[in-house]
Structures are given as structure tokens and as C-alpha cells.
Coordinates of C-alpha atoms in Angstrom, one line a residue:
M1 CA 160.0 97.3 81.0
D2 CA 159.1 93.8 82.2
C3 CA 157.9 91.8 79.3
S4 CA 157.7 88.5 81.1
Y5 CA 154.6 86.3 80.6
S6 CA 153.5 86.9 84.3
S7 CA 153.8 90.6 83.8
K8 CA 151.7 90.5 80.6
M9 CA 149.1 88.4 82.3
K10 CA 148.9 91.0 85.2
C11 CA 148.5 93.8 82.6
F12 CA 145.8 91.8 80.8
I13 CA 143.8 91.1 84.0
F14 CA 144.1 94.8 85.2
T15 CA 142.9 96.0 81.8
A16 CA 140.0 93.5 81.9
V17 CA 139.0 94.7 85.3
L18 CA 139.0 98.3 84.2
L19 CA 136.8 97.5 81.2
L20 CA 134.3 95.6 83.4
M21 CA 134.2 98.5 85.9
S22 CA 133.7 101.1 83.2
G23 CA 130.1 99.9 82.5
P24 CA 128.1 102.6 80.7
V25 CA 131.2 104.5 79.8
L26 CA 132.5 101.5 77.8
S27 CA 129.1 101.1 76.1
Q28 CA 129.4 104.6 74.7
Q29 CA 132.5 103.6 72.7
L30 CA 134.3 106.9 73.3
Y31 CA 136.3 106.6 70.2
K32 CA 133.4 106.1 67.8
R33 CA 131.3 108.8 66.1
P34 CA 127.5 108.1 66.5
H35 CA 125.1 108.5 63.6
G36 CA 122.1 110.8 64.2
E37 CA 122.2 111.0 67.9
Q38 CA 121.6 114.5 69.4
I39 CA 122.4 115.6 72.9
R40 CA 119.9 117.7 74.9
W41 CA 120.1 119.2 78.4
F42 CA 117.0 120.3 80.2
S43 CA 117.2 123.0 82.9
F44 CA 115.6 126.3 83.8
E45 CA 118.1 127.8 81.3
N46 CA 116.6 125.6 78.6
P47 CA 113.3 124.0 79.8
T48 CA 112.4 122.5 76.4
G49 CA 115.9 121.2 75.6
G50 CA 115.6 123.0 72.3
K51 CA 118.5 123.5 70.0
G52 CA 119.9 127.0 70.3
M53 CA 117.4 127.7 73.1
A54 CA 119.7 127.7 76.2
A55 CA 120.9 130.7 78.3
I56 CA 118.5 133.2 76.7
S57 CA 117.3 135.0 79.9
N58 CA 119.1 138.2 81.0
K59 CA 121.0 138.3 77.7
G60 CA 122.7 135.0 78.5
A61 CA 124.1 136.3 81.9
K62 CA 122.8 133.5 84.2
G63 CA 119.3 134.8 84.1
H64 CA 117.4 131.6 85.1
A65 CA 119.7 129.2 86.9
F66 CA 117.1 128.3 89.5
D67 CA 113.4 128.6 90.3
R68 CA 111.0 128.3 93.3
I69 CA 108.2 125.9 94.0
Q70 CA 105.3 127.1 96.1
T71 CA 103.7 124.8 98.5
G72 CA 101.3 122.5 96.7
D73 CA 102.8 123.4 93.3
S74 CA 104.7 121.2 90.7
C75 CA 107.7 121.9 88.6
V76 CA 107.9 120.2 85.2
M77 CA 111.6 119.6 84.8
M78 CA 111.4 117.9 81.5
D79 CA 108.7 117.2 78.9
F80 CA 110.0 115.8 75.7
D81 CA 108.2 114.1 72.8
G82 CA 110.3 111.6 70.9
M83 CA 112.7 108.8 71.5
G84 CA 115.7 109.1 73.8
I85 CA 117.7 108.0 76.8
I86 CA 118.1 110.0 80.0
N87 CA 121.8 109.5 81.0
R88 CA 122.2 111.8 84.0
I89 CA 120.0 113.7 86.4
W90 CA 121.6 116.3 88.8
L91 CA 119.8 118.7 91.1
T92 CA 120.0 120.5 94.4
V93 CA 117.5 122.2 96.6
S94 CA 117.8 124.9 99.3
D95 CA 115.9 123.0 102.0
R96 CA 117.5 119.6 102.5
S97 CA 115.9 118.8 105.9
P98 CA 114.6 115.2 106.2
K99 CA 111.0 116.4 106.3
M100 CA 111.4 118.5 103.1
L101 CA 113.2 115.7 101.3
R102 CA 110.3 113.3 102.1
S103 CA 107.7 116.0 101.2
L104 CA 109.1 116.6 97.7
L105 CA 107.8 113.9 95.4
F106 CA 110.0 113.0 92.4
K107 CA 108.0 111.6 89.4
I108 CA 108.8 110.3 86.0
Y109 CA 106.3 109.4 83.2
W110 CA 107.2 107.4 80.1
D111 CA 105.5 107.5 76.6
G112 CA 102.6 109.7 77.6
C113 CA 101.3 107.3 80.3
N114 CA 99.2 109.0 83.0
V115 CA 100.5 106.7 85.7
P116 CA 104.2 107.5 86.6
A117 CA 106.9 104.8 86.5
V118 CA 108.6 106.7 89.3
S119 CA 106.8 108.3 92.2
V120 CA 109.3 108.5 95.1
P121 CA 110.3 111.1 97.8
L122 CA 113.2 113.1 96.5
G123 CA 115.8 112.1 99.1
D124 CA 114.9 108.4 99.0
F125 CA 115.0 108.2 95.2
F126 CA 118.6 109.5 95.2
C127 CA 119.7 106.9 97.8
N128 CA 119.6 109.3 100.7
G129 CA 117.4 107.1 102.9
A130 CA 115.3 108.7 105.5
G131 CA 116.2 112.1 104.0
I132 CA 119.6 112.0 105.6
M133 CA 122.3 113.7 103.4
V134 CA 125.6 111.9 103.5
P135 CA 128.5 112.4 101.1
F136 CA 128.9 109.1 99.1
E137 CA 129.3 107.6 95.6
N138 CA 128.2 104.3 94.2
A139 CA 127.7 102.9 90.7
L140 CA 124.4 104.7 90.1
F141 CA 124.1 107.6 92.6
S142 CA 126.4 110.2 94.2
D143 CA 126.3 113.1 96.7
P144 CA 129.8 114.5 96.6
E145 CA 129.6 116.8 99.6
G146 CA 126.2 116.1 101.1
R147 CA 124.5 119.0 99.3
S148 CA 123.4 117.6 95.9
F149 CA 121.7 114.7 94.1
N150 CA 123.2 112.8 91.2
C151 CA 121.8 109.8 89.3
C152 CA 123.4 108.1 86.3
I153 CA 120.9 105.3 85.6
Q154 CA 120.3 105.0 81.9
M155 CA 116.5 105.5 81.2
P156 CA 115.4 104.8 77.6
F157 CA 112.0 105.8 76.3
K158 CA 110.3 105.3 73.0
Q159 CA 107.7 108.1 72.7
G160 CA 108.4 110.7 75.4
A161 CA 109.5 111.5 78.9
K162 CA 108.2 113.8 81.6
V163 CA 109.9 114.5 84.8
V164 CA 108.1 116.4 87.6
L165 CA 108.9 117.6 91.1
V166 CA 105.9 118.2 93.4
N167 CA 106.2 120.3 96.6
Q168 CA 103.8 118.6 99.1
S169 CA 105.3 120.3 102.1
D170 CA 103.8 123.3 104.0
Q171 CA 106.8 125.5 103.0
T172 CA 107.9 127.2 99.8
L173 CA 111.0 125.7 98.3
S174 CA 113.0 128.8 97.6
H175 CA 115.7 127.3 95.3
L176 CA 115.7 124.4 92.9
F177 CA 118.6 124.0 90.5
Y178 CA 118.8 121.0 88.1
D179 CA 119.8 119.6 84.8
I180 CA 118.7 116.5 83.0
N181 CA 121.1 115.2 80.3
M182 CA 119.5 113.2 77.4
T183 CA 120.6 111.5 74.2
Q184 CA 118.0 111.7 71.4
I185 CA 118.1 108.5 69.4
T186 CA 116.6 107.4 66.1
E187 CA 116.2 103.7 66.6
W188 CA 114.4 101.6 69.3
D189 CA 115.7 98.2 70.3
D190 CA 112.9 95.9 71.4
D191 CA 115.2 94.6 74.2
M192 CA 115.2 98.1 75.8
M193 CA 113.3 98.3 79.0
Y194 CA 111.8 101.2 81.0
F195 CA 113.2 102.3 84.3
H196 CA 110.8 102.2 87.3
S197 CA 111.1 102.8 91.0
Y198 CA 108.8 101.9 93.9
W199 CA 108.7 103.4 97.4
N200 CA 107.2 101.8 100.5
R201 CA 107.1 102.4 104.2
E202 CA 105.6 100.2 106.9
N203 CA 105.5 101.9 110.2
P204 CA 105.6 99.5 112.0
T205 CA 105.9 96.3 110.1
T206 CA 103.6 93.3 110.9
L207 CA 104.9 90.7 113.3
G208 CA 105.9 87.6 111.4
V209 CA 105.2 89.1 107.9
D210 CA 108.0 89.9 105.5
Y211 CA 108.4 93.6 104.6
T212 CA 107.5 94.3 100.9
I213 CA 110.4 95.9 99.0
L214 CA 108.6 95.3 95.7
P215 CA 105.1 94.0 95.3
E216 CA 104.5 91.6 92.4
V217 CA 105.1 93.2 89.0
K218 CA 104.3 91.3 85.9
G219 CA 106.3 91.2 82.7
T220 CA 109.9 90.9 81.7
G221 CA 112.4 92.9 83.6
R222 CA 115.4 93.3 85.9
F223 CA 115.5 94.1 89.6
L224 CA 118.3 96.6 89.8
G225 CA 118.6 97.2 93.5
V226 CA 117.2 98.9 96.6
N227 CA 118.0 101.3 99.3
I228 CA 116.4 100.7 102.7
S229 CA 116.0 102.7 106.0
V230 CA 115.3 101.1 109.3
Q231 CA 114.3 103.1 112.4
A232 CA 114.5 100.4 115.1
D233 CA 111.8 100.4 117.8
S234 CA 113.3 101.3 121.2
V235 CA 111.1 98.6 122.9
Y236 CA 113.6 96.0 121.6
E237 CA 116.3 97.9 123.5
N238 CA 119.9 97.2 122.2
T239 CA 119.2 93.9 120.5
W240 CA 120.0 93.6 116.8
W241 CA 117.3 94.3 114.2
G242 CA 119.0 93.0 111.1
E243 CA 118.7 89.2 111.0
G244 CA 116.0 89.1 108.3
E245 CA 116.7 87.6 105.0
F246 CA 116.3 89.2 101.5
K247 CA 114.0 87.2 99.3
A248 CA 113.2 87.5 95.6
Y249 CA 110.3 85.6 94.1
I250 CA 110.8 85.3 90.4
D251 CA 108.8 83.7 87.5
D252 CA 105.8 82.1 89.3
D253 CA 107.5 81.4 92.7
T254 CA 104.6 81.0 95.2
D255 CA 105.2 80.1 98.8
N256 CA 109.0 80.0 98.6
P257 CA 111.5 82.2 96.7
T258 CA 114.2 81.2 94.3
L259 CA 116.6 83.7 95.8
A260 CA 117.3 84.2 99.5
G261 CA 120.0 85.8 101.6
T262 CA 121.2 85.1 105.1
G263 CA 120.6 88.5 106.9
S264 CA 120.3 92.2 106.3
E265 CA 124.0 93.0 106.9
D266 CA 125.0 90.0 104.8
Y267 CA 122.8 91.2 101.9
I268 CA 124.9 94.4 101.7
G269 CA 128.2 92.6 101.8
T270 CA 129.2 93.1 105.4
A271 CA 128.8 90.8 108.5
W272 CA 128.4 90.7 112.3
G273 CA 126.6 94.0 112.4
Q274 CA 126.4 97.0 110.2
G275 CA 128.7 100.1 110.3
A276 CA 128.9 103.1 108.0
Y277 CA 130.6 102.6 104.6
Y278 CA 130.0 102.9 100.9
N279 CA 131.1 100.8 97.9
M280 CA 130.2 100.8 94.3
Y281 CA 127.4 98.2 94.7
Q282 CA 126.7 98.1 98.5
G283 CA 126.9 100.3 101.5
C284 CA 125.5 101.6 104.7
L285 CA 125.4 105.4 104.7
V286 CA 123.9 105.9 108.2
S287 CA 124.7 103.6 111.1
D288 CA 123.5 105.4 114.3
S289 CA 122.9 103.1 117.2
Q290 CA 122.1 106.1 119.5
K291 CA 119.2 107.2 117.2
R292 CA 118.5 103.5 116.2
L293 CA 118.7 104.5 112.5
W294 CA 120.3 102.7 109.6
T295 CA 120.2 103.4 105.9
F296 CA 121.8 101.1 103.4
Y297 CA 121.8 100.0 99.8
R298 CA 122.5 97.1 97.4
L299 CA 122.8 97.4 93.6
H300 CA 122.5 94.3 91.6
I301 CA 124.8 95.2 88.7
P302 CA 127.6 92.6 88.8
D303 CA 125.0 90.0 90.0
P304 CA 121.8 90.7 87.9
I305 CA 118.4 89.6 88.9
Y306 CA 116.3 89.1 85.7
F307 CA 112.7 87.9 85.5
Y308 CA 110.6 86.9 82.5
K309 CA 107.1 86.6 84.0
N310 CA 106.9 88.3 87.3
C311 CA 108.9 89.4 90.3
R312 CA 108.3 90.1 94.0
V313 CA 110.9 91.1 96.6
T314 CA 110.7 91.1 100.4
L315 CA 112.8 91.4 103.6
Q316 CA 112.1 89.3 106.7
Q317 CA 111.6 91.3 109.9
I318 CA 113.8 89.3 112.3
G319 CA 116.2 90.5 115.0
G320 CA 118.5 88.8 117.3
G321 CA 120.1 88.9 120.8
T322 CA 121.4 86.8 123.6
Y323 CA 118.8 84.5 125.3
G324 CA 118.9 86.6 128.4
D325 CA 118.2 89.9 126.5
V326 CA 115.4 88.4 124.5
L327 CA 113.9 86.7 127.6
K328 CA 113.7 90.2 129.2
L329 CA 111.7 91.4 126.2
Y330 CA 109.5 88.4 126.4
E331 CA 108.8 88.9 130.1
K332 CA 108.0 92.6 129.5
G333 CA 105.3 91.5 127.0
V334 CA 107.1 93.1 124.0
D335 CA 105.6 92.1 120.6
M336 CA 108.0 89.5 119.4
K337 CA 108.2 85.8 118.6
P338 CA 111.4 83.6 118.8
T339 CA 112.3 81.7 115.7
T340 CA 115.7 80.0 116.2
I341 CA 118.4 79.5 118.8
D342 CA 122.1 78.9 118.2
H343 CA 123.6 77.1 121.2
I344 CA 127.2 77.8 120.3
E345 CA 128.8 76.0 123.3
E346 CA 127.0 72.7 122.4
L347 CA 127.1 73.4 118.6
K348 CA 123.4 72.9 118.4
F349 CA 121.0 74.9 116.3
Y350 CA 117.3 74.9 117.2
R351 CA 114.6 75.6 114.7
L352 CA 111.9 76.6 117.1
L353 CA 109.0 76.9 114.7
D354 CA 109.7 73.3 113.4
D355 CA 110.8 71.6 116.6
M356 CA 109.1 73.2 119.5
P357 CA 106.4 75.7 118.3
D358 CA 104.4 75.6 121.5
L359 CA 107.2 75.7 124.1
K360 CA 107.2 79.0 126.1
M361 CA 110.4 81.0 126.3
D362 CA 110.4 80.9 130.2
D363 CA 110.0 77.1 130.3
P364 CA 113.0 75.4 132.0
Q365 CA 113.4 73.1 129.0
Y366 CA 113.7 76.0 126.6
P367 CA 117.2 76.0 125.0
H368 CA 119.6 78.9 125.6
G369 CA 121.8 80.6 123.1
F370 CA 121.8 83.4 120.5
T371 CA 118.1 83.9 119.8
N372 CA 116.5 85.2 116.6
Y373 CA 113.0 86.5 116.8
Y374 CA 110.3 88.2 114.8
R375 CA 110.0 91.9 115.6
R376 CA 108.4 95.1 114.3
D377 CA 110.2 98.3 113.2
D378 CA 109.7 101.3 111.0
V379 CA 111.1 100.3 107.6
T380 CA 111.2 102.3 104.4
S381 CA 112.6 101.3 101.0
T382 CA 113.1 102.5 97.4
A383 CA 113.3 99.7 94.8
Y384 CA 114.8 100.3 91.4
F385 CA 113.9 98.0 88.5
Y386 CA 113.4 97.8 84.7
L387 CA 110.3 96.6 83.1
D388 CA 109.1 96.0 79.5
R389 CA 106.2 98.4 79.8
P390 CA 106.2 102.2 80.4
Q391 CA 103.3 102.5 82.8
G392 CA 104.0 102.4 86.5
M393 CA 101.9 101.3 89.6
A394 CA 98.7 103.2 90.4
G395 CA 98.8 105.8 93.2
D396 CA 101.3 108.1 94.9
P397 CA 102.5 107.5 98.4
S398 CA 100.7 109.9 100.7
V399 CA 102.7 112.8 102.2
T400 CA 101.3 111.9 105.7
K401 CA 102.7 108.4 105.5
R402 CA 106.0 109.7 104.2
V403 CA 106.8 112.2 106.9
A404 CA 105.2 110.6 109.9
G405 CA 107.5 110.9 112.9
M406 CA 110.1 113.2 111.1

């Protein structure tokens, strides 16, 4: 065995990395016996999560593993009074088509509030943007074989939790299987925050206006991450849609944010375009240039975004292409507006809105080079965040808005 100083340092660093990566597992302190905590699983086999109340149907012989949800009906998956932490949610459904996954509305209520903290289409909530099922695993979600939905976000609550699935499709959902795993706790830490999620779709976005990932929320909290779907408009042909910058306005930011990225693909840790991949904290699960569809995510776990007064998050709607390709769009009258030009050969960068806002793109004096421009696409997002209050935002996203064009 190599006991040299360098070997010991390598072992120390490796161990430290493992501990950092273990996250919630480490916080459980696997070796330590808790005091007064009770474990409860909610499913059709034990809908109340009661002690000694599971697997009763059919004399315990798998009598109620699944159930059906008729069109227009709801299924209460969990309704618990008391204090606890949801640790894991797993489910699967028989119809996993994009339209069904957008028509099923997943809702979570905390502490008896009548406004849900989560009201998101099922597929989008579980990081399957645009209702496209792709096998993947990241730090918070997984879909091992493209047939199920897993979430391991810890969700504490002080007085109660209610989880509901609503079938707003025009079809009966013949099979829903699920279980929700919870720890019942006896003490509430005032630093605990409530999990929230916000879904949005702009189809299309507004020219020159940043897309809203998260409208302003007030209070203390943490922006945990987002998954985004972009259905690029064919009018922009094969030019790139993803030059827009991520922006986070925190703690009384007004016109300008405190945090800003450099482009959509940069935001999720890649560069020079966006292919399909998945990592623990960032990934692009769908990259289909033929269908002009991309779905991607970023989880702010190693790089937390905290706020203490308020928070708002946006994504610029800017694309890019060669001067010649963008000029063709301009001449066709496509709805667009150039913003910058990078003249690589001369190493000059033109900020068009500052330096020449009135110059037309077909003017002989117009500079040539890679051109960024405002554009409009079909963009959808699901934001994940914690907040110091249990009540969510008013209103559910309409099913018409959710499934349009699917």
C-alpha cells in the first residue's frame, strides 16, 4: 500500500469529492439513529400513509397497485396533516404521449393553503420538457428507461401536504402507479423553506422582450433551477436560436440584473451549439434540429442563487447567424432585429443598438460578420425554487395554452 504524502492527499481529495457529491445522502447521517422520526409511504396500497395500513386490498396480494383517472377528474395522491419532509416521488402512467403529459396537471399544496405551490404539467415538472420522455438522471430527477418519473427534491412542510394529479385531457388515464416517500418529523427549523415550481409558456415570445422564467416572487428563498423547451420557429430557417442570456434579478434589482450569463448553451455548461447530453446539474435531453426542438436544464446546486427580498428570472430571446443568412431573413420581412455583429476577420465587435441604431441592414455601410438578432420562438419553462412561505402563485396554466400545437 502506498502511504506516501502524495498518495494520502489524493485519497483525501477523492473522499472529499465523494462527500460533496453525496448531498442529501450525507445529510441523513446514515450511521446515526434519529429520534422520533417516522417513515411513511403514500400510494394506492396505502393512500393515508397510516401505520399498519398498507397492502390491505385483496388480502395483501397486490390488490390496489394502480388506479384510473377519468377525464376531468382528480386523484389525491397524498393528504397528510402534520409536519414532515417529502424525500422522493415516483410515478408512471400508461399514456406518456406529449399531449397527455401536458394535459395532466401535477399540483402540491402546503400547510392547508388553497393556492398550490406547484401547478405544473406532469412531464414538464419531472424535467421531461415538451412531454418528451428520454432516459436520463441528474441530481434531482431521473427517468431510468424513458417510462417513469422520479424526483428526489426534499420538500419540508410544517402543517400538512397535499399532492394532486388532475386529468385535463379528453381521454381516461387507464393506469397511474405512484408512491410518495415522506419522513414525519417532530421539530420545525425556522430556516426551512417551502418548495415551489412555476410553469410558463410564451408561444411565441415577444420581439425584444426577455422571456419570463420566474416572475417576481417576494420573500426569502433560493432559485433552485429550471428546465426549458424551445420550439424554434421555421421562419428563421437554420440560424441558431440560443444566443440569449440568462438573467437573475435579485434583492431589488430594477433595470439591470445582478446575475447574467453569455448564451443559452453557455448557461447549461456547453458551447458553440447544443447537442444531447445529461450531467448531474446541466444537460440537454432533446437536441433535434430537424424538428427544431431543444429541451435542456440547469440545476443551481453547486452554485446556489439565494435571495432575501425578491427574485425574478428571465431568458433573452436572441438568435444568431452569418450576416448573409440574417440579411436574407431581413429581406423576407421576417420579424427580427439585429443587436450585435462580430467581425472576426477585423477583430471588431459592433454593438448595433448603441452605435448605429438607425442604420438599416441592407445599407452598404452596414458591418458584416456573425450577427445576433432578436427573434420570436415557442418557449416553455419550469422553474424550481424554495420560498419562506407555503402559498404559491394564483391561477393554474390553462390546458389550451399547455397543449397548443402538440
